[in-house]
mmCIF file of C-alpha atoms and ligand atoms in Angstrom:
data_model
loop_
_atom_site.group_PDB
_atom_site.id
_atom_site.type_symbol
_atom_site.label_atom_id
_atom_site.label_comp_id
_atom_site.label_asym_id
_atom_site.label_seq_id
_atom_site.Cartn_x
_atom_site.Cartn_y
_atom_site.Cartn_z
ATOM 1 C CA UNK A 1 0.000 0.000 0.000
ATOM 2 C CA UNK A 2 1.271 3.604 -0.846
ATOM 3 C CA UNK A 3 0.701 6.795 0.490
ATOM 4 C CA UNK A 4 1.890 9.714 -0.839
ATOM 5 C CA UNK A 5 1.725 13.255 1.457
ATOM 6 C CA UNK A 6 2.002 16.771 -0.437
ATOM 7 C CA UNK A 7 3.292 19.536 1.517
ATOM 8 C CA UNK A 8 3.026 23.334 -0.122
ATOM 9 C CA UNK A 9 4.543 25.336 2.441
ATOM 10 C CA UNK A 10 7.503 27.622 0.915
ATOM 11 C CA UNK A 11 9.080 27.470 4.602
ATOM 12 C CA UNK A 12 10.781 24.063 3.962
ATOM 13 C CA UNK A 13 11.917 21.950 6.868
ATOM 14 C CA UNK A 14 10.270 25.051 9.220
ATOM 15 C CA UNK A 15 7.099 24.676 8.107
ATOM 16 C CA UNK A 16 4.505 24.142 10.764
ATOM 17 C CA UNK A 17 2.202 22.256 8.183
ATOM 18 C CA UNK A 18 5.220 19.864 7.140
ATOM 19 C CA UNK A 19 4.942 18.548 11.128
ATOM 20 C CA UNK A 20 1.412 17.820 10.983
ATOM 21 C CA UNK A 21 2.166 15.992 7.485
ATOM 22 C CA UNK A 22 5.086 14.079 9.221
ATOM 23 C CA UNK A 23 3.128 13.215 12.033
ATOM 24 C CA UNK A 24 0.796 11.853 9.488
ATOM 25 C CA UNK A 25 3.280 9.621 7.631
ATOM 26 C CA UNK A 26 4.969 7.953 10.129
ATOM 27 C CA UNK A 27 1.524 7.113 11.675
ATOM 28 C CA UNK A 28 0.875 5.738 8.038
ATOM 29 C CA UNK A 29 4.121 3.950 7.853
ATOM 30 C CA UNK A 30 3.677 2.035 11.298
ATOM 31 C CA UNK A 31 0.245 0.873 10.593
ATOM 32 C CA UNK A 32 2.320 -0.774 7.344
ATOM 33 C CA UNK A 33 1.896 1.413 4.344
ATOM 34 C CA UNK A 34 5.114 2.828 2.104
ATOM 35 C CA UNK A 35 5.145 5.982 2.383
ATOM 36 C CA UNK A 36 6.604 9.439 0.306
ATOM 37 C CA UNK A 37 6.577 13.158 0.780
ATOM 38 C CA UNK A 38 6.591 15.390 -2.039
ATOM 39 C CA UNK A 39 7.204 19.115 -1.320
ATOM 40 C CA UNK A 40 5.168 21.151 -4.467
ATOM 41 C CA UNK A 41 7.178 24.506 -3.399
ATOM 42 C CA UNK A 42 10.235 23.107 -4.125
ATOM 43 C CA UNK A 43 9.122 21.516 -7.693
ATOM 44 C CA UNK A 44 8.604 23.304 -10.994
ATOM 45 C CA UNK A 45 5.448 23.379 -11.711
ATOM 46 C CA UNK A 46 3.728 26.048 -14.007
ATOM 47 C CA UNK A 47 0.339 27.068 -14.089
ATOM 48 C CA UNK A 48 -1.993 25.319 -16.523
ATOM 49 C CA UNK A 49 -2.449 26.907 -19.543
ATOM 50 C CA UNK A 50 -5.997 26.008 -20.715
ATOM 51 C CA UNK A 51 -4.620 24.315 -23.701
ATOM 52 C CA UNK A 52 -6.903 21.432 -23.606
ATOM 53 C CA UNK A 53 -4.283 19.160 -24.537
ATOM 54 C CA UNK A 54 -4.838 16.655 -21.883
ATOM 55 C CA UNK A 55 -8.815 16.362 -23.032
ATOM 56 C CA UNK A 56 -7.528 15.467 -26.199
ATOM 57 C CA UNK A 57 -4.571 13.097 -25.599
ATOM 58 C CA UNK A 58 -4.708 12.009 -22.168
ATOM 59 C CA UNK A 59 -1.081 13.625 -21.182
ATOM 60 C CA UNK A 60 -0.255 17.130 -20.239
ATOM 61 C CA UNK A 61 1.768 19.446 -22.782
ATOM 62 C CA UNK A 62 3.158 21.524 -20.187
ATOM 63 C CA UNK A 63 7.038 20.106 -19.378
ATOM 64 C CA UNK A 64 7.753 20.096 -15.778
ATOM 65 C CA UNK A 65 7.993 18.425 -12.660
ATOM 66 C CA UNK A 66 3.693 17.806 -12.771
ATOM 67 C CA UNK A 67 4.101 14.923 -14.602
ATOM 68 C CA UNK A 68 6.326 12.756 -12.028
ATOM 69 C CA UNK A 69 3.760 14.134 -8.829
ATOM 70 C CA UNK A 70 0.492 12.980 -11.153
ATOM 71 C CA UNK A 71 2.358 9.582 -12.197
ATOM 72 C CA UNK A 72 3.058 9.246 -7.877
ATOM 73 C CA UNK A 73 -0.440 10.263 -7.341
ATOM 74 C CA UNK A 74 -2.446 8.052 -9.260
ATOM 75 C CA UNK A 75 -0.278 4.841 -8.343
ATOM 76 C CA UNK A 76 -0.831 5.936 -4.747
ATOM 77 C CA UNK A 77 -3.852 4.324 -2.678
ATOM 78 C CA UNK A 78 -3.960 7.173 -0.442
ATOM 79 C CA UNK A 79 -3.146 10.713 -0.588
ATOM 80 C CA UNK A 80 -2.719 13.660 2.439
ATOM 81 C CA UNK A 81 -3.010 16.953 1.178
ATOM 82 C CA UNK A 82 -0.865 19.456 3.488
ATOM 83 C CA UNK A 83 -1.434 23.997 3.407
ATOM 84 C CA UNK A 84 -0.697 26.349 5.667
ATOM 85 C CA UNK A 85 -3.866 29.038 5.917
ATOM 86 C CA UNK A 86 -2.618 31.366 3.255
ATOM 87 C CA UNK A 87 -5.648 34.326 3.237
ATOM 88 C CA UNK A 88 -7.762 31.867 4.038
ATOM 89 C CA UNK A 89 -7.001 29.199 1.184
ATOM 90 C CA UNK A 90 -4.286 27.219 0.164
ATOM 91 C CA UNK A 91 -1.002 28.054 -0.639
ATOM 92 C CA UNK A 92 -0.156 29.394 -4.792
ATOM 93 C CA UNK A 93 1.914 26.195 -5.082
ATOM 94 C CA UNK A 94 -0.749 24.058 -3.818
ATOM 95 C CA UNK A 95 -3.259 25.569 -6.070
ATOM 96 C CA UNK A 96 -1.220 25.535 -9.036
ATOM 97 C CA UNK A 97 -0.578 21.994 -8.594
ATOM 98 C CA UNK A 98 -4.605 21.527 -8.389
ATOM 99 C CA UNK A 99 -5.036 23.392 -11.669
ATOM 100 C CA UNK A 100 -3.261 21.179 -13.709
ATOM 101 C CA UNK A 101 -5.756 18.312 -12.885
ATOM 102 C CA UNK A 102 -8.188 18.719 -15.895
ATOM 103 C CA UNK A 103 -7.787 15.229 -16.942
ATOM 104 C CA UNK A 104 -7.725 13.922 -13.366
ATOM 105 C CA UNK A 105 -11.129 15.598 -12.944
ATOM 106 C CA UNK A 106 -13.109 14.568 -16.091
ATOM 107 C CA UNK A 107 -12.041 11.360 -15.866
ATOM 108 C CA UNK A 108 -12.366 11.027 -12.119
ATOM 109 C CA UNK A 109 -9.308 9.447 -11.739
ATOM 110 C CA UNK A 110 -8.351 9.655 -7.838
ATOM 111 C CA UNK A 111 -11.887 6.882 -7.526
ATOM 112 C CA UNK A 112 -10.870 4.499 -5.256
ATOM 113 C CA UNK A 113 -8.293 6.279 -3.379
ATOM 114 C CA UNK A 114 -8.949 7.681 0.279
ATOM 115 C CA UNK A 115 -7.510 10.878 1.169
ATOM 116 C CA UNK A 116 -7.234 13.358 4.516
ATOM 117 C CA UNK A 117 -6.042 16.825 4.878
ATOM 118 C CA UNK A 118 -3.608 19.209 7.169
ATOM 119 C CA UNK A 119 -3.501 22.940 7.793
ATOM 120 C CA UNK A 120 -2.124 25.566 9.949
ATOM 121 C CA UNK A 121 -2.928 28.697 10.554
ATOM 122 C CA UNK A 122 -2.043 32.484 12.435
ATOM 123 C CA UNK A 123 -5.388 32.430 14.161
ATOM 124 C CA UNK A 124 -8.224 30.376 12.121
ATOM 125 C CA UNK A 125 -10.223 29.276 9.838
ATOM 126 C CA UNK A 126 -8.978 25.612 9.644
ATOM 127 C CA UNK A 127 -12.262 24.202 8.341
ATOM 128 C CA UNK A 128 -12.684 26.277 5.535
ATOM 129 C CA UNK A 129 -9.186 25.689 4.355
ATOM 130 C CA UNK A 130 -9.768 22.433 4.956
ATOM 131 C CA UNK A 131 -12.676 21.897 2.880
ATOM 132 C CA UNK A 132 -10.832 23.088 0.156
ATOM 133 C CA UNK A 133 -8.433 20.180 -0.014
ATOM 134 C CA UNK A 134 -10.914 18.049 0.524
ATOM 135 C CA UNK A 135 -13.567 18.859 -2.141
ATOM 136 C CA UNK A 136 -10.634 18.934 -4.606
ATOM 137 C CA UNK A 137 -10.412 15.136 -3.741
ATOM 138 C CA UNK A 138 -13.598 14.659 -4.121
ATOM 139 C CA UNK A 139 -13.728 16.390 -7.605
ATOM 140 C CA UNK A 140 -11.354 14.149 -8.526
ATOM 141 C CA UNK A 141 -13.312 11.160 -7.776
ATOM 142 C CA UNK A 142 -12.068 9.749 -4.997
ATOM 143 C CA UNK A 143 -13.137 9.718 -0.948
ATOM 144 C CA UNK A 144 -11.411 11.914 1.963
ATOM 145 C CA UNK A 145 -11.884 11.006 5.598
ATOM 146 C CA UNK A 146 -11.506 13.947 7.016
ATOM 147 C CA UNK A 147 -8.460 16.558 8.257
ATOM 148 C CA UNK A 148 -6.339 18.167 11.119
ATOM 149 C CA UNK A 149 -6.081 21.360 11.616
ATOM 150 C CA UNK A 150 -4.173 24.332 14.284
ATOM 151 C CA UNK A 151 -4.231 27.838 15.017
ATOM 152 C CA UNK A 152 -0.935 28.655 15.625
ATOM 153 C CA UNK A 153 -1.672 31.254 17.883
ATOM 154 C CA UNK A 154 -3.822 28.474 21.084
ATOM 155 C CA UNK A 155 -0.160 27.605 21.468
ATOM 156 C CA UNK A 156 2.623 24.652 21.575
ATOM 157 C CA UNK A 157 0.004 22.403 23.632
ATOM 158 C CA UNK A 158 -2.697 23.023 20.746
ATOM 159 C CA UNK A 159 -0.164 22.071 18.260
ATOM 160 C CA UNK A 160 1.002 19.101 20.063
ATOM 161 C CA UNK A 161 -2.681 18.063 20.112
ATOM 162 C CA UNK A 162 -2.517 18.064 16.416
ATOM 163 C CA UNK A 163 0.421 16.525 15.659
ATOM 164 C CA UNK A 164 -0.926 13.335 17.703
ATOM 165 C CA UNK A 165 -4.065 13.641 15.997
ATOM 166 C CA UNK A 166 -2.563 13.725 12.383
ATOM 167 C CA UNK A 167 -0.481 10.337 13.216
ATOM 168 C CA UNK A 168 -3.787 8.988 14.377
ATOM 169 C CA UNK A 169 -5.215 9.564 11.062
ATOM 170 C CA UNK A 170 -2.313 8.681 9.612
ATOM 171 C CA UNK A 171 -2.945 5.231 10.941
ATOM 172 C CA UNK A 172 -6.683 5.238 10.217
ATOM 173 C CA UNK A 173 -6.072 6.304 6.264
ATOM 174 C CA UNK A 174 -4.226 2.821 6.526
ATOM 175 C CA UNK A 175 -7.422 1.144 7.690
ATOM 176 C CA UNK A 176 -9.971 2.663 5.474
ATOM 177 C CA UNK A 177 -8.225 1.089 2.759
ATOM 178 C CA UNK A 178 -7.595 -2.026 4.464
ATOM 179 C CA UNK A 179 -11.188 -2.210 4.560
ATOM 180 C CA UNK A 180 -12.293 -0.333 1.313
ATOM 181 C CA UNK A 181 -14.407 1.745 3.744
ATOM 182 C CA UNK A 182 -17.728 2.919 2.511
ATOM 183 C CA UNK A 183 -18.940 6.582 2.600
ATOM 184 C CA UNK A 184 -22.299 6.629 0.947
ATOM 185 C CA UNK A 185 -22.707 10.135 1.098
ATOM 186 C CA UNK A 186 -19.937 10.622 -0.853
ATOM 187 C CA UNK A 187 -20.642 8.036 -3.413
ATOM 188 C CA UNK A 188 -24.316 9.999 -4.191
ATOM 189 C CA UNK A 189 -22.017 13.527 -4.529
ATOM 190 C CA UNK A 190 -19.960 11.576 -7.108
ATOM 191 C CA UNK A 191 -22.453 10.232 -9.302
ATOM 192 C CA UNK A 192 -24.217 13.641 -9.177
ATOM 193 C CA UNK A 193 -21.240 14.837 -10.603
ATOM 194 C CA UNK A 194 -21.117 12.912 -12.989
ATOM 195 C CA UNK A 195 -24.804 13.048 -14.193
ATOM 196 C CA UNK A 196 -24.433 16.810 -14.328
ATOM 197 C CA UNK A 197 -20.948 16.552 -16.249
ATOM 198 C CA UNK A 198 -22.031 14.322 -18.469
ATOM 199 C CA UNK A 199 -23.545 17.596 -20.709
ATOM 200 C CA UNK A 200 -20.457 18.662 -20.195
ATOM 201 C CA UNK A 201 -18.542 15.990 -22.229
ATOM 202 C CA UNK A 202 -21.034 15.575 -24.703
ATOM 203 C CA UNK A 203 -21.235 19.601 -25.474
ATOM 204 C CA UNK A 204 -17.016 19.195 -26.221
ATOM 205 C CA UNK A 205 -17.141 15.798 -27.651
ATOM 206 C CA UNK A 206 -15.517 16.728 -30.698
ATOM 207 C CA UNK A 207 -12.537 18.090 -29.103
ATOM 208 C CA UNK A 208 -12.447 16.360 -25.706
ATOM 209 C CA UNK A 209 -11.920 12.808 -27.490
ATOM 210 C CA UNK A 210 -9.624 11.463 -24.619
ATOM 211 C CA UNK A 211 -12.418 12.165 -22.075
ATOM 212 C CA UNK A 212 -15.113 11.351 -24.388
ATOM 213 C CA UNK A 213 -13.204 8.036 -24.713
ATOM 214 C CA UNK A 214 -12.636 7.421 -21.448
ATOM 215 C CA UNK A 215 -15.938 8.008 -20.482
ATOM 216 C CA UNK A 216 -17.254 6.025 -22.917
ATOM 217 C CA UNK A 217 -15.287 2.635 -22.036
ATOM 218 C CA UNK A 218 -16.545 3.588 -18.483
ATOM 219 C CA UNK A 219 -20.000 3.619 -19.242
ATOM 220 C CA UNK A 220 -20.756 6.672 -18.389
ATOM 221 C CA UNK A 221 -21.791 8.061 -21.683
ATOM 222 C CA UNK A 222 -23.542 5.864 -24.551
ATOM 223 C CA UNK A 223 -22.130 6.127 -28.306
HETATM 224 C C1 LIG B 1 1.022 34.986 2.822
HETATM 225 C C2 LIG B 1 0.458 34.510 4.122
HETATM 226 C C3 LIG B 1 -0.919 34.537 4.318
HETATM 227 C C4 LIG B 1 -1.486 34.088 5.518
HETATM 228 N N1 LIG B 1 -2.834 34.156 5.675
HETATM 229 C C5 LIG B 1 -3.398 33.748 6.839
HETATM 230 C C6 LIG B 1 -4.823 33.844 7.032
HETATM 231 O O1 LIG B 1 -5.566 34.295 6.172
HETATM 232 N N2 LIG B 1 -5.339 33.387 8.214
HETATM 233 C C7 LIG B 1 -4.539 32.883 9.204
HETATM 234 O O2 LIG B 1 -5.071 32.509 10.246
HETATM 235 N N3 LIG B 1 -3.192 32.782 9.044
HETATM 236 C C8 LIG B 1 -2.601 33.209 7.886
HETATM 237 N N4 LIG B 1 -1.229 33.130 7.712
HETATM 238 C C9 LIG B 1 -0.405 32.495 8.761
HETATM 239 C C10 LIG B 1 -0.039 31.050 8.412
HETATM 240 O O3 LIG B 1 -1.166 30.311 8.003
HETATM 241 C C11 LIG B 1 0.588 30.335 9.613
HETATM 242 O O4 LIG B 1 1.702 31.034 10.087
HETATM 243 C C12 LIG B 1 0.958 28.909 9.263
HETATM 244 O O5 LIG B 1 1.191 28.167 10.458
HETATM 245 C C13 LIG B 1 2.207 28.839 8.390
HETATM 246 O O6 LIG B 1 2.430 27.494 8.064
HETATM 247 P P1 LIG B 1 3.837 26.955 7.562
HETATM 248 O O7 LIG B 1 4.824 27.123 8.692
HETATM 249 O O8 LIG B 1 3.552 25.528 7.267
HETATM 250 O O9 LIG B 1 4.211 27.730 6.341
HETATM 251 C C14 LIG B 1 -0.647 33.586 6.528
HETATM 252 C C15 LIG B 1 0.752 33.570 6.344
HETATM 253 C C16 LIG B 1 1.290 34.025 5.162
HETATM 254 C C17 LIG B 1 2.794 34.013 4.956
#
């Protein structure tokens, strides 16, 4: 089993985000999974460029390093998405990394993986920031079971709190795999996706062939 943990922080190895996301992968790795960190701010990765390449061919135009992270990414089984608070969303590395996931999206191609996410922050809103790692797995097709969050400013004990609680989950992404754990609510959110991007496809079917394709041998769409 593989996990694979992003971190997005520019402050390297003094990130406060990167501890939570440790925390997090050593609890993985002791409840038996292989696991590997990937820090997006210190990658190349440039923004996408709307080309539509990727709907058409199934691969990316853009050379960089977004290739190798989306090749570690989709052989992963699980995934924990790390961002410090940055004005109340994730960091411009994290986000750019998200934007070049066109293909991942239309063809849903995190279903079947689990996910969890990790923030930081001065003084608040974890949830928020939160949510928006997690709905980007869930646009992506697959499940998240939740995140960790601290405000930096409660204090050391508040972020020790955190840090235990992020190799807990760490440990528990492990298990919802194990067990292929069901979340039926999210199921219903992903095939009301896809009903409603299903017009979507068809209205670009000319151009969006890979897709089209794709969503074709899924049985998602009819000829
Ligand atoms: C550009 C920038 C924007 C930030 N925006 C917020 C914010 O909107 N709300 C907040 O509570 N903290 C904010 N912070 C504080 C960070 O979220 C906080 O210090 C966090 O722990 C940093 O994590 P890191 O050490 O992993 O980089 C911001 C910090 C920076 C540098």
């Amino acid at each position: 089993m593989k996990i694979v943990g992003i971190s997005s922080s520019p402050r390297g190895k003094n990130s406060n985000t990167l501890k939570l996301l440790d925390a997090a992968l050593e609890g993985a790795a002791k409840a038996g999974a292989e696991v590997e960190s990937i820090d997006v701010a210190k990658l190349k990765i440039k923004y996408c460029t709307a080309c539509n390449t990727c709907q058409e061919t199934g691969v990316c135009s853009i050379k960089d390093d977004y290739n190798g992270v989306l090749e570690k990414l989709l052989a992963a089984d699980g995934i924990i998405f790390s961002s410090p608070n940055y004005i109340t969303n994730v960091t411009a590395q994290l986000k750019t990394l998200f934007d070049r996931s066109p293909l991942v999206i239309h063809e849903q191609l995190f279903a079947g993986k689990y996910s969890f996410s990790l923030t930081t922050a001065g003084s608040g809103e974890i949830d928020f920031v939160l949510d928006i790692m997690n709905n980007y797995m869930a646009h992506c097709g697959g499940n998240t079971i939740g995140g960790v969050g601290c405000a930096m400013a409660k204090g050391p004990s508040a972020m020790e709190a955190a840090i235990e609680k992020s190799r807990e989950m760490g440990k528990d992404l492990v298990e919802a795999i194990k067990e292929k754990r069901q979340y039926p609510e999210q199921e219903v959110a992903h095939e009301a996706w896809r009903d409603h991007f299903k017009y979507v496809i068809l209205a670009n079917k000319d151009n969006w062939t890979h897709n089209c394709d794709y969503w074709l041998e899924k049985g998602w769409i009819k000829e």
